[in-house]
Coordinates of C-alpha atoms in Angstrom, one line a residue:
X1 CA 33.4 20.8 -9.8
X2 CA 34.2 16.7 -9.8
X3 CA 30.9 15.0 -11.0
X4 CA 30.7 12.6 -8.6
X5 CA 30.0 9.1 -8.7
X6 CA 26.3 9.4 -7.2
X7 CA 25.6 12.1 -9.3
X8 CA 26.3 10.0 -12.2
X9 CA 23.8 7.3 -11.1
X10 CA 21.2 9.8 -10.9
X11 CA 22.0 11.5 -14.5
X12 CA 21.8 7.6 -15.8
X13 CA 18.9 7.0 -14.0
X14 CA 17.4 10.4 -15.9
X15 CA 18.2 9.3 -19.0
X16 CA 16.6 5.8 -18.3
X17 CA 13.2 7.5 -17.3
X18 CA 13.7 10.2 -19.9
X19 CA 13.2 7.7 -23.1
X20 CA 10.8 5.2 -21.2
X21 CA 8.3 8.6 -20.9
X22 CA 8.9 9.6 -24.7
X23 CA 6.7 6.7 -25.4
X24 CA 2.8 7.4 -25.7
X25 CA 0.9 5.4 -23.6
X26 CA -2.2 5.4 -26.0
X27 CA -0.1 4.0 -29.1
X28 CA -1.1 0.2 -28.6
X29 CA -3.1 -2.2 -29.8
X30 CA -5.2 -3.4 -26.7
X31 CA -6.8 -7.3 -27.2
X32 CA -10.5 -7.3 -28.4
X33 CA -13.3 -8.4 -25.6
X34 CA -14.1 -11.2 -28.2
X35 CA -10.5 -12.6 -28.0
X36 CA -10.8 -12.7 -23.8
X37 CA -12.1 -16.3 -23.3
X38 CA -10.1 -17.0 -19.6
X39 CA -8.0 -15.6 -16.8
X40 CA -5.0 -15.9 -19.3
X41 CA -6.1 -13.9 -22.2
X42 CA -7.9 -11.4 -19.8
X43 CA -4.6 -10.6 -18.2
X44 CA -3.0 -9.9 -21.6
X45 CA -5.6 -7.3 -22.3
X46 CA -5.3 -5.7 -19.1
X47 CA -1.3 -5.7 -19.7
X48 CA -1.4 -3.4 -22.8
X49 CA -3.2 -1.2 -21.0
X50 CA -0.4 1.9 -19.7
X51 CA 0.7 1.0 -15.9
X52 CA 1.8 4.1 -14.4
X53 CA 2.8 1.9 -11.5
X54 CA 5.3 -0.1 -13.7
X55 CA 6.2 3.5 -15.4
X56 CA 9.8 5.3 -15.0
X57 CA 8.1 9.1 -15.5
X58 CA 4.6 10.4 -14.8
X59 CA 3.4 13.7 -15.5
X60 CA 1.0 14.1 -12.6
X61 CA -1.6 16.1 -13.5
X62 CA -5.1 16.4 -14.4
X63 CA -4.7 15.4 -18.0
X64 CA -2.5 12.0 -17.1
X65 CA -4.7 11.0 -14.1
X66 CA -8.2 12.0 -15.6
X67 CA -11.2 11.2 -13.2
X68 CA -13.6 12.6 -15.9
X69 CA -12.2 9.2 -17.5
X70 CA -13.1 7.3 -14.7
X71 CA -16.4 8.6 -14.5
X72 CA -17.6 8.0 -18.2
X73 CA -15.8 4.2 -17.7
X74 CA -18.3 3.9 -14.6
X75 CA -21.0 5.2 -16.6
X76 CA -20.6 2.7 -19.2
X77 CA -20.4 0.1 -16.5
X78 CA -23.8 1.0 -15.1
X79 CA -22.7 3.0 -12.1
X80 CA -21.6 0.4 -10.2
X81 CA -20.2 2.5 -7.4
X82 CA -23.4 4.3 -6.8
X83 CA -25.0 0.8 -5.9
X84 CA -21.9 0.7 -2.6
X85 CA -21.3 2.1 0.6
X86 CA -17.8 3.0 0.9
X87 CA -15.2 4.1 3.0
X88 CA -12.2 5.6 1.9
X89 CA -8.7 5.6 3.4
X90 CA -6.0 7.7 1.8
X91 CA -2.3 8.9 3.4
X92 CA 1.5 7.8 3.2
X93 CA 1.5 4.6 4.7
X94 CA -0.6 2.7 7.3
X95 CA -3.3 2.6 4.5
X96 CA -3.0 -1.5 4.3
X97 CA -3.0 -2.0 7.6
X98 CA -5.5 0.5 8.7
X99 CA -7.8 -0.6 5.9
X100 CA -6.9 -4.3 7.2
X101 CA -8.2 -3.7 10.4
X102 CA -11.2 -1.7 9.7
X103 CA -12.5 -4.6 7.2
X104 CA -11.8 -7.6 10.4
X105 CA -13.5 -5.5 12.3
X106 CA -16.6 -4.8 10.0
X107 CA -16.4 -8.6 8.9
X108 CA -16.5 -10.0 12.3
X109 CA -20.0 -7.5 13.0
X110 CA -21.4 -9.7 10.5
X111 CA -20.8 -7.0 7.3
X112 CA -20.2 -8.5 4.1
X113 CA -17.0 -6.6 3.2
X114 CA -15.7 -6.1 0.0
X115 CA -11.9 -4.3 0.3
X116 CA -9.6 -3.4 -2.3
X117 CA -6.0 -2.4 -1.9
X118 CA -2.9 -1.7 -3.8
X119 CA 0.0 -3.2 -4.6
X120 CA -0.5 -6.9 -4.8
X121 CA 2.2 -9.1 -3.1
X122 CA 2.3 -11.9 -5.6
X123 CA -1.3 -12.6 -7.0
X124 CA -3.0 -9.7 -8.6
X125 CA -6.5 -11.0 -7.0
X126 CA -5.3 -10.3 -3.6
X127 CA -6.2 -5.9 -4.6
X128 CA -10.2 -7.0 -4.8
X129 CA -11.1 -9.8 -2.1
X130 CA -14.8 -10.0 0.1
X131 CA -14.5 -11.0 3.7
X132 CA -10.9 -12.0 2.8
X133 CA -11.1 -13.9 0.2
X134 CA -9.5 -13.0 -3.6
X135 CA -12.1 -12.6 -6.4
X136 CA -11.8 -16.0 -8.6
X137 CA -10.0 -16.8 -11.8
X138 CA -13.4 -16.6 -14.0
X139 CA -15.0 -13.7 -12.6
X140 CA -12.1 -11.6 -13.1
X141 CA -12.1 -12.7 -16.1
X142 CA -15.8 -12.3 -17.0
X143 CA -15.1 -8.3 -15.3
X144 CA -12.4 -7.6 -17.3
X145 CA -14.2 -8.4 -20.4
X146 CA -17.4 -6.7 -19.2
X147 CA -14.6 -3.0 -19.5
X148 CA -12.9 -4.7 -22.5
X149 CA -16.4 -4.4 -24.1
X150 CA -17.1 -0.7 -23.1
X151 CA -14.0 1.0 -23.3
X152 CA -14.3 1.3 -27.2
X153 CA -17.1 4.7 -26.2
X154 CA -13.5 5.9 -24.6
X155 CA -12.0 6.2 -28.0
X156 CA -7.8 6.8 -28.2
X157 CA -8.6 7.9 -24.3
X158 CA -8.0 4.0 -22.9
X159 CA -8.6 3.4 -18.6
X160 CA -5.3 2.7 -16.9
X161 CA -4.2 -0.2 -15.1
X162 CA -5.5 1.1 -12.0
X163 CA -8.5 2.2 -13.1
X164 CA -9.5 -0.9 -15.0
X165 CA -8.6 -2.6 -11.4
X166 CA -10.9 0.3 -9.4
X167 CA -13.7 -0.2 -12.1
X168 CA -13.3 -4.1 -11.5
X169 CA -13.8 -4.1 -7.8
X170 CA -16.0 -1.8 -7.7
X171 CA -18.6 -4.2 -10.3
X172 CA -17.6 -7.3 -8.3
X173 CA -18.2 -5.5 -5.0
X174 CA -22.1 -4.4 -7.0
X175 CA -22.2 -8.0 -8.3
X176 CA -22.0 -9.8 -5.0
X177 CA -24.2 -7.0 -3.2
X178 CA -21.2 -6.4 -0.3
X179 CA -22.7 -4.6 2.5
X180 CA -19.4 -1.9 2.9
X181 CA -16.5 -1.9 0.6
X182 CA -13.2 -0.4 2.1
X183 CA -11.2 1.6 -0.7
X184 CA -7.4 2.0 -0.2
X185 CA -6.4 5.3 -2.1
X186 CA -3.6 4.2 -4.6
X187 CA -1.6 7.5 -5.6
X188 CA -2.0 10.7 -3.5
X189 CA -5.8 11.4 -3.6
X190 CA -6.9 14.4 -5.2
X191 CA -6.4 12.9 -8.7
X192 CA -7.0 9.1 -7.5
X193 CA -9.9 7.1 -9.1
X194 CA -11.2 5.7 -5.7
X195 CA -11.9 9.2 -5.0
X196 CA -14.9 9.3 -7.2
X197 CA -16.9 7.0 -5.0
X198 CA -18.9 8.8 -2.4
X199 CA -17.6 7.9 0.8
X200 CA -19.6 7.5 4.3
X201 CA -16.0 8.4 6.1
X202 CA -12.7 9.4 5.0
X203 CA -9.3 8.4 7.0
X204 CA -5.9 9.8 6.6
X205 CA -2.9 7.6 8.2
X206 CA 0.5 9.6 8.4
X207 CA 1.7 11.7 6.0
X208 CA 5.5 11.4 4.9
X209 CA 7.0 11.8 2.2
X210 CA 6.7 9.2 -0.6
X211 CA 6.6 10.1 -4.8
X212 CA 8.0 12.9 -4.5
X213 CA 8.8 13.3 -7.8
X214 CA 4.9 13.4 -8.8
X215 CA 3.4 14.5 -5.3
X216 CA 6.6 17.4 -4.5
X217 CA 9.2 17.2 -2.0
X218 CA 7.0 19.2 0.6
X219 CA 4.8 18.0 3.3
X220 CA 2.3 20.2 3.0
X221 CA 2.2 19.7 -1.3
X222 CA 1.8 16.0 -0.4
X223 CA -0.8 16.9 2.3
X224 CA -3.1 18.9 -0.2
X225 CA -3.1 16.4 -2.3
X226 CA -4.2 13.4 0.3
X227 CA -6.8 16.1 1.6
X228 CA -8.3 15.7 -1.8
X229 CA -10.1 12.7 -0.5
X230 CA -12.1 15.6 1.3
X231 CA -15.7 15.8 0.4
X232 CA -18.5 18.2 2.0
X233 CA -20.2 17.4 5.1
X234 CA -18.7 13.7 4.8
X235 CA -16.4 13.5 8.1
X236 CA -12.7 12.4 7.8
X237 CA -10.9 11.0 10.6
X238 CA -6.8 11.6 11.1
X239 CA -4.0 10.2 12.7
X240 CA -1.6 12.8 14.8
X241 CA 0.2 14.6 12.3
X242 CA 3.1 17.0 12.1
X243 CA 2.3 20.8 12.7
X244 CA 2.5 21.9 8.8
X245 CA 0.7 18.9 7.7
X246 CA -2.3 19.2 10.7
X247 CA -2.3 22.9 9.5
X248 CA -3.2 22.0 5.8
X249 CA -5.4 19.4 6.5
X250 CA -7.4 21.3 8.5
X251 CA -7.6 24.3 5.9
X252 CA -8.4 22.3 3.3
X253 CA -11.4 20.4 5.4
X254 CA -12.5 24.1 5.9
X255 CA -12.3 25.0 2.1
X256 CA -14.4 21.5 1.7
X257 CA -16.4 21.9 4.2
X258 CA -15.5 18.6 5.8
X259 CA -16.0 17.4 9.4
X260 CA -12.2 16.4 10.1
X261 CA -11.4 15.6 13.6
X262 CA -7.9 14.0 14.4
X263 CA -7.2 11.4 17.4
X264 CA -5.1 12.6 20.0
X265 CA -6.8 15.7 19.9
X266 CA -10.4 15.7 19.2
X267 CA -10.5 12.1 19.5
X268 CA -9.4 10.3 23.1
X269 CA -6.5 8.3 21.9
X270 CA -3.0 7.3 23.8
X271 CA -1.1 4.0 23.0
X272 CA 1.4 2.2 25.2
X273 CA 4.5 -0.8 25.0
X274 CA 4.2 -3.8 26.8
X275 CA 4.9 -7.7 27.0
X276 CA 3.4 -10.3 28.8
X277 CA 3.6 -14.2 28.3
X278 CA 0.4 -14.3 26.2
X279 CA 1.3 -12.0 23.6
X280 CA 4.6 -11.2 24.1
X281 CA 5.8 -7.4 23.4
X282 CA 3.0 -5.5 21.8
X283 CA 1.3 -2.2 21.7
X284 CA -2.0 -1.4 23.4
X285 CA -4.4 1.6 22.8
X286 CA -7.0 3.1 24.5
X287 CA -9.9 5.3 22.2
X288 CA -13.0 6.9 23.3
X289 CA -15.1 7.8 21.1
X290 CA -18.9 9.7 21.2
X291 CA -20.2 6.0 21.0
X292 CA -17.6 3.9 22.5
X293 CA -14.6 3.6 24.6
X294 CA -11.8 0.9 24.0
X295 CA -9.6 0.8 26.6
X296 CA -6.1 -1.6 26.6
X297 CA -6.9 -3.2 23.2
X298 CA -3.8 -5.2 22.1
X299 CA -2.9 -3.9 18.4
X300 CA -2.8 -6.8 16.2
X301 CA 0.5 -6.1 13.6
X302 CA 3.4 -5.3 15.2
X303 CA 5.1 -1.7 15.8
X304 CA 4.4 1.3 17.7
X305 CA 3.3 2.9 14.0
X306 CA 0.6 0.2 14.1
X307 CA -1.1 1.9 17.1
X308 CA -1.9 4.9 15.1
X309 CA -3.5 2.9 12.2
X310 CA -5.1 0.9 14.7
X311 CA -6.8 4.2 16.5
X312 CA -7.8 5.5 13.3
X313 CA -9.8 2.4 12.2
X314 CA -11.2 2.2 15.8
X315 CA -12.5 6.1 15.4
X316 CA -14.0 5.3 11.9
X317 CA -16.0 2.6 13.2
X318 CA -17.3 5.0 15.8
X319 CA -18.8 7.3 12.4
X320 CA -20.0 4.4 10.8
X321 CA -22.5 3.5 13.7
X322 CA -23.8 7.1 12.8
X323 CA -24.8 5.9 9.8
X324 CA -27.0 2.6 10.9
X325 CA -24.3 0.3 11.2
X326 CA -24.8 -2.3 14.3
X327 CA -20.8 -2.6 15.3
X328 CA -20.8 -4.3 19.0
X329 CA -17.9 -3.3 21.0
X330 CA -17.2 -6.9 21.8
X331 CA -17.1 -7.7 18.3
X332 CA -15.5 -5.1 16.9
X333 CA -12.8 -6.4 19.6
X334 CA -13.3 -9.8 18.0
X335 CA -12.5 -8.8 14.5
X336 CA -9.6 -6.3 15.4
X337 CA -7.2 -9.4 17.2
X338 CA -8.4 -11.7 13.7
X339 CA -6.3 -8.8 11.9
X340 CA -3.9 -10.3 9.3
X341 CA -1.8 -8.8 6.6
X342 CA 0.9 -10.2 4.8
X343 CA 4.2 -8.3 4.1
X344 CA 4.5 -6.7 7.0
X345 CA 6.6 -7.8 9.7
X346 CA 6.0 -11.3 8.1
X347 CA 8.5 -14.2 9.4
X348 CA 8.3 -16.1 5.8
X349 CA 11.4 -18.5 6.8
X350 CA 12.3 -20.0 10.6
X351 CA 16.0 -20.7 10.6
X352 CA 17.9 -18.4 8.9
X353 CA 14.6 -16.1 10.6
X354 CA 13.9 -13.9 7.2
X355 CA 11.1 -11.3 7.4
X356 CA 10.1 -9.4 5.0
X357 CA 7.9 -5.8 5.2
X358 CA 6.7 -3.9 2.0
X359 CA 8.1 -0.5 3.9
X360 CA 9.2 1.9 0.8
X361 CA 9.4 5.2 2.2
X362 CA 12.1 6.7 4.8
X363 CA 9.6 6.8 7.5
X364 CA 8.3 2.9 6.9
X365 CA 11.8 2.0 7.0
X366 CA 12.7 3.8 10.1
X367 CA 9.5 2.3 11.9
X368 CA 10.1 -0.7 10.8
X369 CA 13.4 -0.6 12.3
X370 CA 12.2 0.3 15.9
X371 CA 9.4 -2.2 15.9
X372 CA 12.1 -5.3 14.9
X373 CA 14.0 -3.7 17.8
X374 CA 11.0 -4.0 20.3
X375 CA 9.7 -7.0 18.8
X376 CA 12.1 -9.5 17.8
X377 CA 15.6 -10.6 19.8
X378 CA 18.6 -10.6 17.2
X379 CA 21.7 -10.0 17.5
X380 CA 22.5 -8.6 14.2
X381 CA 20.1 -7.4 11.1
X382 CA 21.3 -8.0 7.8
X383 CA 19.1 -5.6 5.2
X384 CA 18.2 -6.9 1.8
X385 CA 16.6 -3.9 0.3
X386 CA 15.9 -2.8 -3.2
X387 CA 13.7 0.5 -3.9
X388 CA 12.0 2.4 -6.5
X389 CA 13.1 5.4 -8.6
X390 CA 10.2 7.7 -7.8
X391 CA 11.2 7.3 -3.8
X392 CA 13.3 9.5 -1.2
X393 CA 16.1 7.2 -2.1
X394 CA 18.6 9.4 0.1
X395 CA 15.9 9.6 3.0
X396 CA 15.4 5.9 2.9
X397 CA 19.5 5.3 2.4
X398 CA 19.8 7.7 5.9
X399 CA 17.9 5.0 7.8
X400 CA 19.1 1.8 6.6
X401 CA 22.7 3.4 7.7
X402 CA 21.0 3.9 10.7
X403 CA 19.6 0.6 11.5
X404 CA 21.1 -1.8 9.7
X405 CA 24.4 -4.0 10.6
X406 CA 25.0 -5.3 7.1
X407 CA 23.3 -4.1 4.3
X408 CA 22.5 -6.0 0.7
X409 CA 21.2 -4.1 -2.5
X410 CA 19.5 -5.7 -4.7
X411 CA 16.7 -4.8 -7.4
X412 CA 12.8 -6.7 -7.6
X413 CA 12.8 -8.5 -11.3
X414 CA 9.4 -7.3 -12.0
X415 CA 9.6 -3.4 -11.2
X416 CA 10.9 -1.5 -14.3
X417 CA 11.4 1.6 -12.1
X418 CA 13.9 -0.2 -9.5
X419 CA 17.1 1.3 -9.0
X420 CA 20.2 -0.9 -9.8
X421 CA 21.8 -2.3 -6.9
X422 CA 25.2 -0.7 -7.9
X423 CA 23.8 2.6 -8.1
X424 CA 22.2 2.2 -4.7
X425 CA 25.5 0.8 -2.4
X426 CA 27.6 3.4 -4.3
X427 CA 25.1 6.2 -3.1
X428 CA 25.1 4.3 0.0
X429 CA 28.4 4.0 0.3
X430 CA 29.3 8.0 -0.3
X431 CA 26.5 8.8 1.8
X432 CA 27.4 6.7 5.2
X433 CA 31.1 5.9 4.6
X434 CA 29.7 2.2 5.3
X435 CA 30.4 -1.0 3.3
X436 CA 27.3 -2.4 1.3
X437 CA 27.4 -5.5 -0.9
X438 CA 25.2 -5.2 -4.0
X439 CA 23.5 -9.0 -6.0
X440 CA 22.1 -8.5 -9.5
X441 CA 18.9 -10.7 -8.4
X442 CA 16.7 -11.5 -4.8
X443 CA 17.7 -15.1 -5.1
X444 CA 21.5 -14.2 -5.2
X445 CA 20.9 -11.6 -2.2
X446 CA 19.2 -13.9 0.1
X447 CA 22.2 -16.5 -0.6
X448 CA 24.8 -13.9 0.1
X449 CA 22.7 -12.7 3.3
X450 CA 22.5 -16.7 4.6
X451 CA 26.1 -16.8 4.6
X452 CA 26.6 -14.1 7.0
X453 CA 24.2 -14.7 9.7
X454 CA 24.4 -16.6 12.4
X455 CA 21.4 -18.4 14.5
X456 CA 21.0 -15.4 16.7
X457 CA 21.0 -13.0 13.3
X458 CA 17.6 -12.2 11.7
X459 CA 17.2 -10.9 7.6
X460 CA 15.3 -8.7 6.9
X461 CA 13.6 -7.7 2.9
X462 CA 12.1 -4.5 2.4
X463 CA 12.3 -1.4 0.5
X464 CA 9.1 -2.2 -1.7
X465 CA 6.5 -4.2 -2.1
X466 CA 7.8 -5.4 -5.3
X467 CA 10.6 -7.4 -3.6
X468 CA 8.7 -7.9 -0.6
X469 CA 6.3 -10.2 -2.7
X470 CA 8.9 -11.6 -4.7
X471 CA 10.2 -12.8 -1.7
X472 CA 7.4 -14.2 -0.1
X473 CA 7.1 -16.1 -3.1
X474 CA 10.5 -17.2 -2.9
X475 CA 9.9 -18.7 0.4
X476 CA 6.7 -20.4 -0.5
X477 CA 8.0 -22.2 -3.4
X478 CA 10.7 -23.3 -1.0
X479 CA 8.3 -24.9 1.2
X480 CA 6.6 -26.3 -1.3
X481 CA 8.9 -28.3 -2.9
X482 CA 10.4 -29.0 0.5
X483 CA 6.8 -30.6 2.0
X484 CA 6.7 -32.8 -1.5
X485 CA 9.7 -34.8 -0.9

C-alpha cells in the first residue's frame, strides 16, 4: 500500500515527539531561591522547571501528573488552599468563559475574587488576577521564590510548571485574603492539581474531544476523567451534554456520591437568537433556579455556545447562595453584562477586520464558525490557523473545510508542539480536495491574508491560544507604534 503523503507527516511528527519525550524532565539544574532577586530571574527558575504544556509527549498517568506532589508542595507552603473558598470549573471548552462570567458576577456582589485560568494570551500574570487585575511584577516574584525555597523537601521529584503556577495563585489568593477564588481546571481533571482544593461547587462546560492523545479518543474516557473534579456531597452543576457523556457523568457522581444536576433538565434553562439596535444580534437565556429566576438575560461573549457557559455560571451562583453568599439578582445581572474576555471573538484590528479566538478543538472551531456567521456581516472568511500536535487535527481540518473560504496555515513561534504549516495544508489538502496556502511565521500569514481580502472580507486567527495571543500581540504593537508617531 502507497504511504501517502499525510501519513508521512504524521510518522515525522512521531519521530519529532518520540526524541523530545526521551529526555528526563528531572535532569536539570533549576536556579537557587538565593539567585531570584526580580521578576526576570524568577521567570528563569520557573522556566527549567518541565512544562508539559510546551511538551511534544506526556505519559498521562498518575506517576507523570502526581497530586501526592502537589499536596506535599502545599504543605510546605502552609496550606494555603485550606485558608480559600473555591469553586472549580473543569470540561472541554467554555471553562474561560464560564469561569469569566462567574467571577463578574461574584465581583460585582461585592466579592473579592481571586480567579486563575490557563493558558495565558501574552503575559503570564494574566493565569492569577483578583477582581481582574494581573498579580504584579514583585509579588510574583516574591511567590515564586517563597516555592523556589521549599521545593528542595521535594528532592529529584521537582513541581511542574503548572503546579508551581496553581501553588502561586493559590498563596497570592491566601496572601490578599480573596473572599472566593474561581479555579479553571487545566488538563482533564482527575489528575489536575486544582483538583486538590476543596471546592464549594463544581461545573462541567461541554465535553468534546480535545488531547486525545493523553485523555483517549472516546467521549466517555474524556468524560471520566473531567468527572474527576467529583467530590462527595459537594454539588456539581452541568451544561446539556451528549447521551454517553450525560450517562458517565452521572455514574460517576453516583460512585462519588456527588449532587450533580444538569441545566436543561434538572435545572430551568432555554436560550434563544435575537438582534435589536442596542445590542445588536445576541443570545438571551432564561434560568430558574431554587433561589432565583433569570429570565431574557442578554449573554455577554458572542455565540450560541456562550449561552451554555453563561447558564452554567448562572446555576452555580444559585449553589453558592446556599453557602452564605449575598448574590442580588440585580447585581448578579450587573456583573454578568461587565463580562470581558480576551481571545475570543476579539476584533484586535478595524480595517482589514481581524479577529482572533483561542478555539483549538473541532467543536470550538465549528462554534466559532456559526457564531461569526450570526454575528458578524462578511462576505468572505479567510482562516489563519495553526494547531497543536496533541489535537483532533483531522476533526479540526473537517471544519475549517467547512467554514472557511480561504484558508492559511501557519505555526505559533512559541509552541514547541505546533504542527508545521506544510504538514497541515497537505493534510488539508488530501482531506478536502481544497487549496490551502501555508507561511512559515504569523507575521507572514497575516500579510498573505491582507492581500486577499477585500473591505467586506473579515480574518479570522484561531486554532490555539498560542497564536491567538501571538496575534493579539501583533496588533497591539501595531497600535502602539502607530499612536507614537
Amino acid at each position: 500500500m502507497p504511504t501517502t503523503t499525510a501519513s508521512k507527516n504524521k510518522s515525522s511528527r512521531a519521530a519529532s515527539t518520540s526524541s523530545s519525550a526521551s529526555k528526563n524532565p528531572n535532569n536539570v539544574k533549576v536556579l537557587p531561591a538565593s539567585q531570584i532577586t526580580n521578576y526576570t530571574t524568577a521567570l528563569r527558575w520557573l522556566y527549567d522547571h518541565v512544562d508539559y504544556e510546551r511538551m511534544r509527549l506526556i505519559n498521562y498517568n498518575e506517576d507523570t501528573f502526581k497530586l501526592e506532589r502537589m499536596r506535599k508542595l502545599l504543605d510546605l507552603l502552609g496550606n494555603p488552599h485550606e485558608m480559600l473558598q473555591c469553586v472549580q470549573v473543569a470540561g472541554t471548552k467554555g471553562k474561560g468563559s464560564t469561569c469569566a462570567m462567574l467571577a463578574s458576577m461574584l465581583q460585582n456582589c461585592g466579592y473579592t475574587v481571586g480567579l486563575y485560568s490557563s493558558p495565558h494570551l501574552i503575559d503570564l500574570r494574566e493565569r492569577i488576577t483578583i477582581d481582574g487585575n494581573m498579580v504584579s511584577y514583585p509579588d510574583c516574584a516574591d511567590i515564586f521564590k517563597r516555592i523556589a525555597s521549599v521545593e528542595k523537601a521535594l528532592g529529584k521529584d521537582l513541581p511542574t510548571f503548572f503546579e508551581i503556577m496553581t501553588a502561586a495563585a493559590l498563596c497570592y489568593f491566601a496572601d490578599e485574603c480573596v473572599d472566593i477564588v474561581v479555579l479553571e481546571t487545566g488538563l482533564g481533571g482527575r489528575l489536575d492539581c486544582t483538583t486538590v482544593c476543596d471546592t464549594l461547587v463544581t461545573g462541567i462546560t461541554q465535553i468534546s474531544k480535545d488531547h486525545t492523545n493523553l485523555l483517549g479518543n472516546k467521549l466517555t474516557d474524556i468524560a471520566k476523567e473531567k468527572a474527576g473534579t467529583f467530590k462527595q456531597s459537594i454539588p456539581a452543576v452541568s451544561v446539556p451534554q451528549s447521551e454517553e457523556v450525560t450517562d458517565v457523568l452521572k455514574q460517576c457522581a453516583e460512585e462519588n456520591s456527588t449532587p450533580l444536576q444538569f441545566t436543561g433538565e434538572d435545572i430551568d434553562f432555554s436560550f434563544r437568537f435575537e438582534a435589536n439596535r442596542e445590542l445588536g444580534p445576541h443570545t438571551r437565556v432564561c434560568v430558574t433556579t431554587e433561589t432565583s429566576k433569570f429570565e431574557h438575560l442578554p449573554v455577554p461573549l458572542q455565540g450560541e455556545h456562550q449561552s451554555l457557559n453563561c447558564g452554567l455560571a448562572l446555576a452555580m451562583i444559585d449553589k453558592l447562595k446556599n453557602h452564605g453568599f449575598n448574590l442580588p439578582e440585580e447585581k448578579v445581572i450587573e456583573g454578568l453584562a461587565k463580562t470581558k474576555l480576551p481571545g475570543r471573538m476579539e476584533l484586535v484590528h478595524p480595517m482589514p477586520r481581524v479577529i482572533i479566538d483561542g478555539a483549538h478543538n473541532a467543536a470550538s472551531i465549528k462554534a466559532l464558525i456559526k457564531a461569526l456567521g450570526a454575528h458578524i456581516a462578511y462576505d468572505s472568511l479567510v482562516l489563519v490557523f495553526g494547531c497543536g500536535q496533541d489535537k483532533d487535527i483531522n476533526g479540526m481540518l473537517q471544519e475549517v473545510a467547512l467554514g472557511a473560504d480561504k484558508v492559511i496555515f501557519t505555526r505559533a513561534k512559541h509552541n514547541p508542539r505546533a504542527v508545521d504549516a506544510e504538514d497541515l495544508m497537505s493534510d488539508f489538502t488530501e482531506m478536502s480536495g481544497k487549496m490551502a496556502q501555508c507561511a512559515p511565521k504569523l507575521e507572514d500569514a497575516l500579510r498573505l491574508a491582507s492581500r486577499a481580502v477585500s473591505r467586506e472580507d473579515i480574518i479570522v486567527v484561531a486554532g490555539s491560544f498560542y497564536l491567538a495571543g501571538e496575534a493579539r500581540k501583533f496588533f497591539l504593537d501595531l497600535a502602539g507604534k502607530k499612536n507614537k508617531k
